[in-house]
PDB file of C-alpha atoms in Angstrom:
ATOM      1  CA  UNK A  17       0.000   0.000   0.000  1.00 47.00           C
ATOM      2  CA  UNK A  18       2.526   2.589   1.100  1.00 56.00           C
ATOM      3  CA  UNK A  19       4.618   2.261  -2.063  1.00 69.00           C
ATOM      4  CA  UNK A  20       1.708   3.637  -4.097  1.00 67.00           C
ATOM      5  CA  UNK A  21       2.007   7.024  -2.408  1.00 77.00           C
ATOM      6  CA  UNK A  22       5.784   7.455  -2.253  1.00 77.00           C
ATOM      7  CA  UNK A  23       7.483  10.054  -4.390  1.00 85.00           C
ATOM      8  CA  UNK A  24       7.655  13.761  -4.946  1.00 90.00           C
ATOM      9  CA  UNK A  25       6.199  13.586  -8.451  1.00 91.00           C
ATOM     10  CA  UNK A  26       2.709  12.447  -9.337  1.00 92.00           C
ATOM     11  CA  UNK A  27       1.424  11.628 -12.785  1.00 94.00           C
ATOM     12  CA  UNK A  28      -2.349  11.886 -12.739  1.00 94.00           C
ATOM     13  CA  UNK A  29      -5.152  11.915 -15.260  1.00 97.00           C
ATOM     14  CA  UNK A  30      -8.682  12.781 -14.175  1.00 97.00           C
ATOM     15  CA  UNK A  31     -11.635  11.661 -16.300  1.00 98.00           C
ATOM     16  CA  UNK A  32     -15.252  12.844 -16.083  1.00 97.00           C
ATOM     17  CA  UNK A  33     -17.475   9.772 -15.950  1.00 96.00           C
ATOM     18  CA  UNK A  34     -21.177   8.973 -15.681  1.00 94.00           C
ATOM     19  CA  UNK A  35     -21.314   6.901 -12.491  1.00 93.00           C
ATOM     20  CA  UNK A  36     -18.789   4.428 -11.100  1.00 95.00           C
ATOM     21  CA  UNK A  37     -20.374   1.037 -11.810  1.00 94.00           C
ATOM     22  CA  UNK A  38     -18.855   0.332 -15.249  1.00 94.00           C
ATOM     23  CA  UNK A  39     -15.325   1.232 -14.196  1.00 96.00           C
ATOM     24  CA  UNK A  40     -15.740  -0.768 -10.970  1.00 96.00           C
ATOM     25  CA  UNK A  41     -16.633  -3.848 -13.023  1.00 96.00           C
ATOM     26  CA  UNK A  42     -13.554  -3.341 -15.221  1.00 96.00           C
ATOM     27  CA  UNK A  43     -11.296  -2.823 -12.198  1.00 97.00           C
ATOM     28  CA  UNK A  44     -12.557  -6.060 -10.650  1.00 95.00           C
ATOM     29  CA  UNK A  45     -12.114  -7.987 -13.905  1.00 96.00           C
ATOM     30  CA  UNK A  46      -8.491  -6.770 -14.116  1.00 96.00           C
ATOM     31  CA  UNK A  47      -7.819  -7.887 -10.520  1.00 96.00           C
ATOM     32  CA  UNK A  48      -7.535  -4.478  -8.865  1.00 97.00           C
ATOM     33  CA  UNK A  49      -7.044  -4.428  -5.106  1.00 96.00           C
ATOM     34  CA  UNK A  50      -9.356  -2.356  -2.933  1.00 95.00           C
ATOM     35  CA  UNK A  51      -7.631   0.128  -0.599  1.00 94.00           C
ATOM     36  CA  UNK A  52     -10.485   2.294   0.746  1.00 94.00           C
ATOM     37  CA  UNK A  53     -14.126   2.363  -0.302  1.00 95.00           C
ATOM     38  CA  UNK A  54     -16.609   5.203   0.128  1.00 96.00           C
ATOM     39  CA  UNK A  55     -14.393   7.300   2.376  1.00 95.00           C
ATOM     40  CA  UNK A  56     -15.689  10.741   3.167  1.00 97.00           C
ATOM     41  CA  UNK A  57     -12.809  13.115   2.537  1.00 96.00           C
ATOM     42  CA  UNK A  58     -12.528  16.707   3.566  1.00 96.00           C
ATOM     43  CA  UNK A  59      -9.678  18.764   2.160  1.00 96.00           C
ATOM     44  CA  UNK A  60      -9.078  22.082   3.921  1.00 97.00           C
ATOM     45  CA  UNK A  61      -6.928  24.363   1.789  1.00 96.00           C
ATOM     46  CA  UNK A  62      -4.641  26.884   3.441  1.00 97.00           C
ATOM     47  CA  UNK A  63      -3.203  30.083   2.061  1.00 95.00           C
ATOM     48  CA  UNK A  64      -1.838  33.483   3.051  1.00 92.00           C
ATOM     49  CA  UNK A  65      -3.429  36.761   2.017  1.00 88.00           C
ATOM     50  CA  UNK A  66      -0.037  38.518   1.840  1.00 91.00           C
ATOM     51  CA  UNK A  67       1.639  35.863  -0.340  1.00 89.00           C
ATOM     52  CA  UNK A  68      -0.865  33.524  -1.999  1.00 93.00           C
ATOM     53  CA  UNK A  69       0.480  30.078  -2.786  1.00 94.00           C
ATOM     54  CA  UNK A  70      -1.579  30.082  -5.983  1.00 88.00           C
ATOM     55  CA  UNK A  71       0.690  32.851  -7.305  1.00 91.00           C
ATOM     56  CA  UNK A  72       3.525  30.308  -7.141  1.00 93.00           C
ATOM     57  CA  UNK A  73       1.409  27.474  -8.626  1.00 91.00           C
ATOM     58  CA  UNK A  74       1.271  25.683  -5.240  1.00 94.00           C
ATOM     59  CA  UNK A  75      -1.626  24.382  -3.183  1.00 93.00           C
ATOM     60  CA  UNK A  76      -1.504  23.173   0.417  1.00 96.00           C
ATOM     61  CA  UNK A  77      -4.231  21.190   2.124  1.00 96.00           C
ATOM     62  CA  UNK A  78      -4.924  19.019   5.124  1.00 98.00           C
ATOM     63  CA  UNK A  79      -7.042  15.946   4.351  1.00 97.00           C
ATOM     64  CA  UNK A  80      -9.188  13.937   6.730  1.00 97.00           C
ATOM     65  CA  UNK A  81     -10.511  10.560   5.539  1.00 95.00           C
ATOM     66  CA  UNK A  82     -13.286   8.671   7.317  1.00 96.00           C
ATOM     67  CA  UNK A  83     -13.869   5.897   8.164  1.00 94.00           C
ATOM     68  CA  UNK A  84     -10.264   4.952   7.263  1.00 93.00           C
ATOM     69  CA  UNK A  85      -8.893   7.480   9.768  1.00 94.00           C
ATOM     70  CA  UNK A  86      -6.119   8.594   7.396  1.00 93.00           C
ATOM     71  CA  UNK A  87      -4.988  12.189   7.886  1.00 96.00           C
ATOM     72  CA  UNK A  88      -2.587  13.879   5.453  1.00 95.00           C
ATOM     73  CA  UNK A  89      -0.807  17.173   4.895  1.00 96.00           C
ATOM     74  CA  UNK A  90      -0.495  17.620   1.107  1.00 95.00           C
ATOM     75  CA  UNK A  91       1.529  20.121  -0.929  1.00 95.00           C
ATOM     76  CA  UNK A  92       1.068  20.175  -4.713  1.00 93.00           C
ATOM     77  CA  UNK A  93       3.299  22.174  -7.021  1.00 93.00           C
ATOM     78  CA  UNK A  94       4.959  24.099  -8.216  1.00 93.00           C
ATOM     79  CA  UNK A  95       3.710  22.703 -11.506  1.00 87.00           C
ATOM     80  CA  UNK A  96       1.327  19.852 -12.259  1.00 85.00           C
ATOM     81  CA  UNK A  97       3.705  16.970 -11.570  1.00 87.00           C
ATOM     82  CA  UNK A  98       4.976  17.921  -8.104  1.00 92.00           C
ATOM     83  CA  UNK A  99       3.045  16.425  -5.161  1.00 92.00           C
ATOM     84  CA  UNK A 100       4.138  15.390  -1.690  1.00 92.00           C
ATOM     85  CA  UNK A 101       2.073  14.159   1.234  1.00 92.00           C
ATOM     86  CA  UNK A 102       2.822  13.110   4.776  1.00 93.00           C
ATOM     87  CA  UNK A 103       0.604  11.448   7.361  1.00 94.00           C
ATOM     88  CA  UNK A 104      -0.261  13.570  10.376  1.00 96.00           C
ATOM     89  CA  UNK A 105      -1.588  12.434  13.734  1.00 96.00           C
ATOM     90  CA  UNK A 106      -4.023  15.265  14.327  1.00 97.00           C
ATOM     91  CA  UNK A 107      -5.876  17.407  11.786  1.00 97.00           C
ATOM     92  CA  UNK A 108      -6.698  19.967  14.496  1.00 97.00           C
ATOM     93  CA  UNK A 109      -3.063  20.250  15.586  1.00 97.00           C
ATOM     94  CA  UNK A 110      -1.897  20.568  11.965  1.00 97.00           C
ATOM     95  CA  UNK A 111      -4.491  23.307  11.337  1.00 97.00           C
ATOM     96  CA  UNK A 112      -3.280  25.117  14.473  1.00 97.00           C
ATOM     97  CA  UNK A 113       0.387  24.879  13.435  1.00 97.00           C
ATOM     98  CA  UNK A 114      -0.363  26.235   9.953  1.00 97.00           C
ATOM     99  CA  UNK A 115      -2.311  29.125  11.492  1.00 96.00           C
ATOM    100  CA  UNK A 116       0.671  29.843  13.769  1.00 96.00           C
ATOM    101  CA  UNK A 117       2.790  30.110  10.601  1.00 95.00           C
ATOM    102  CA  UNK A 118       0.391  32.708   9.193  1.00 95.00           C
ATOM    103  CA  UNK A 119      -1.788  30.513   6.988  1.00 96.00           C
ATOM    104  CA  UNK A 120      -5.574  30.603   7.118  1.00 96.00           C
ATOM    105  CA  UNK A 121      -8.142  28.052   6.016  1.00 96.00           C
ATOM    106  CA  UNK A 122      -9.308  29.397   2.647  1.00 94.00           C
ATOM    107  CA  UNK A 123     -11.954  26.813   1.692  1.00 93.00           C
ATOM    108  CA  UNK A 124     -12.910  23.137   2.009  1.00 95.00           C
ATOM    109  CA  UNK A 125     -13.754  20.510  -0.583  1.00 95.00           C
ATOM    110  CA  UNK A 126     -15.708  17.414   0.449  1.00 96.00           C
ATOM    111  CA  UNK A 127     -15.948  14.268  -1.637  1.00 97.00           C
ATOM    112  CA  UNK A 128     -16.674  10.572  -1.446  1.00 97.00           C
ATOM    113  CA  UNK A 129     -13.628   8.592  -2.578  1.00 97.00           C
ATOM    114  CA  UNK A 130     -12.747   4.970  -3.250  1.00 97.00           C
ATOM    115  CA  UNK A 131      -9.165   3.943  -4.105  1.00 96.00           C
ATOM    116  CA  UNK A 132      -7.999   0.803  -5.918  1.00 97.00           C
ATOM    117  CA  UNK A 133      -4.520  -0.450  -6.791  1.00 96.00           C
ATOM    118  CA  UNK A 134      -3.643  -2.073 -10.098  1.00 96.00           C
ATOM    119  CA  UNK A 135       0.055  -2.737 -10.578  1.00 94.00           C
ATOM    120  CA  UNK A 136       1.973   0.449  -9.879  1.00 94.00           C
ATOM    121  CA  UNK A 137      -1.094   2.629 -10.424  1.00 96.00           C
ATOM    122  CA  UNK A 138      -3.774   3.842  -8.054  1.00 96.00           C
ATOM    123  CA  UNK A 139      -7.237   4.435  -9.413  1.00 98.00           C
ATOM    124  CA  UNK A 140      -9.469   6.825  -7.535  1.00 97.00           C
ATOM    125  CA  UNK A 141     -13.228   7.034  -7.949  1.00 98.00           C
ATOM    126  CA  UNK A 142     -14.611  10.331  -6.686  1.00 98.00           C
ATOM    127  CA  UNK A 143     -18.032  11.847  -6.275  1.00 97.00           C
ATOM    128  CA  UNK A 144     -17.994  15.583  -5.652  1.00 96.00           C
ATOM    129  CA  UNK A 145     -21.589  16.650  -5.030  1.00 90.00           C
ATOM    130  CA  UNK A 146     -21.246  19.972  -6.852  1.00 92.00           C
ATOM    131  CA  UNK A 147     -19.366  18.487  -9.835  1.00 96.00           C
ATOM    132  CA  UNK A 148     -20.342  14.849 -10.410  1.00 96.00           C
ATOM    133  CA  UNK A 149     -18.316  11.651 -10.805  1.00 97.00           C
ATOM    134  CA  UNK A 150     -14.663  11.288 -11.736  1.00 98.00           C
ATOM    135  CA  UNK A 151     -12.038   8.569 -12.142  1.00 98.00           C
ATOM    136  CA  UNK A 152      -8.364   9.368 -11.625  1.00 97.00           C
ATOM    137  CA  UNK A 153      -5.451   7.203 -12.675  1.00 98.00           C
ATOM    138  CA  UNK A 154      -2.221   8.129 -10.923  1.00 96.00           C
ATOM    139  CA  UNK A 155       1.250   6.937 -10.050  1.00 95.00           C
ATOM    140  CA  UNK A 156       3.988   8.505  -7.936  1.00 93.00           C
ATOM    141  CA  UNK A 157       7.752   8.496  -8.380  1.00 92.00           C
ATOM    142  CA  UNK A 158      10.914  10.221  -7.195  1.00 91.00           C
ATOM    143  CA  UNK A 159      12.428   9.860 -10.688  1.00 93.00           C
ATOM    144  CA  UNK A 160      11.642  12.946 -12.765  1.00 92.00           C
ATOM    145  CA  UNK A 161      13.004  11.194 -15.864  1.00 95.00           C
ATOM    146  CA  UNK A 162      10.191   8.594 -15.759  1.00 95.00           C
ATOM    147  CA  UNK A 163       7.334  11.096 -16.024  1.00 94.00           C
ATOM    148  CA  UNK A 164       6.725  10.685 -19.780  1.00 94.00           C
ATOM    149  CA  UNK A 165       6.785   6.880 -19.505  1.00 96.00           C
ATOM    150  CA  UNK A 166       4.372   6.972 -16.567  1.00 96.00           C
ATOM    151  CA  UNK A 167       2.040   9.384 -18.379  1.00 96.00           C
ATOM    152  CA  UNK A 168       1.844   6.906 -21.271  1.00 97.00           C
ATOM    153  CA  UNK A 169       1.171   4.081 -18.775  1.00 97.00           C
ATOM    154  CA  UNK A 170      -1.696   5.996 -17.161  1.00 97.00           C
ATOM    155  CA  UNK A 171      -3.292   6.636 -20.540  1.00 97.00           C
ATOM    156  CA  UNK A 172      -2.855   2.983 -21.554  1.00 97.00           C
ATOM    157  CA  UNK A 173      -4.590   1.878 -18.350  1.00 97.00           C
ATOM    158  CA  UNK A 174      -7.331   4.408 -19.035  1.00 97.00           C
ATOM    159  CA  UNK A 175      -7.923   2.706 -22.396  1.00 96.00           C
ATOM    160  CA  UNK A 176      -8.147  -0.703 -20.688  1.00 96.00           C
ATOM    161  CA  UNK A 177     -10.704   0.737 -18.265  1.00 96.00           C
ATOM    162  CA  UNK A 178     -12.774   2.158 -21.122  1.00 95.00           C
ATOM    163  CA  UNK A 179     -12.007   5.784 -20.307  1.00 96.00           C
ATOM    164  CA  UNK A 180     -11.991   8.210 -23.231  1.00 94.00           C
ATOM    165  CA  UNK A 181      -9.223  10.773 -23.742  1.00 93.00           C
ATOM    166  CA  UNK A 182     -11.970  13.260 -24.673  1.00 95.00           C
ATOM    167  CA  UNK A 183     -13.214  12.963 -21.059  1.00 96.00           C
ATOM    168  CA  UNK A 184      -9.904  14.046 -19.495  1.00 97.00           C
ATOM    169  CA  UNK A 185     -10.424  16.947 -17.101  1.00 97.00           C
ATOM    170  CA  UNK A 186      -7.208  18.941 -16.704  1.00 94.00           C
ATOM    171  CA  UNK A 187      -8.538  21.298 -14.022  1.00 92.00           C
ATOM    172  CA  UNK A 188      -8.356  20.492 -10.314  1.00 90.00           C
ATOM    173  CA  UNK A 189     -11.496  20.252  -8.201  1.00 92.00           C
ATOM    174  CA  UNK A 190     -10.393  23.558  -6.701  1.00 88.00           C
ATOM    175  CA  UNK A 191     -10.372  25.186 -10.147  1.00 89.00           C
ATOM    176  CA  UNK A 192     -13.642  23.555 -11.167  1.00 93.00           C
ATOM    177  CA  UNK A 193     -15.309  24.915  -8.020  1.00 91.00           C
ATOM    178  CA  UNK A 194     -13.917  28.398  -8.633  1.00 88.00           C
ATOM    179  CA  UNK A 195     -11.612  28.664  -5.614  1.00 84.00           C
TER     180      UNK A 195
END
């Protein structure tokens, strides 16, 4: 499990889909392993008014996942491929520490998420009430030189799962929600 989320680079493709059932059937037929199912996730994004992270193409959030109990501090950027996360013991304590450093909670995004593993890839099925259903195919690495190869692998897996390149959504949930 842990090896799926190790690395400072993340290759990720997000697809708009109409419900999860078809992709779930394909994942099962390919032998995907279930990691978490129907977790309720809340991502609280932090920023500073005097020096917005968005101006540097960075986002920072604290994620709480229930019922799995996983809690993460996540920094994405600069750029689309950079992503690092670390487990935290307490969401409240992490929020407090970030506020001490001058950051404020800017907004929250809530979603229902299921995660599956297939080979080196993790496949995420999301439902964001304001936006609809999505499937993400992702893989993490520390090797910047593998990014093109891993991008091709994600797209190849998308084909096997019946996902259409015309359904790729390049914007983040944050962007789609107008934050």
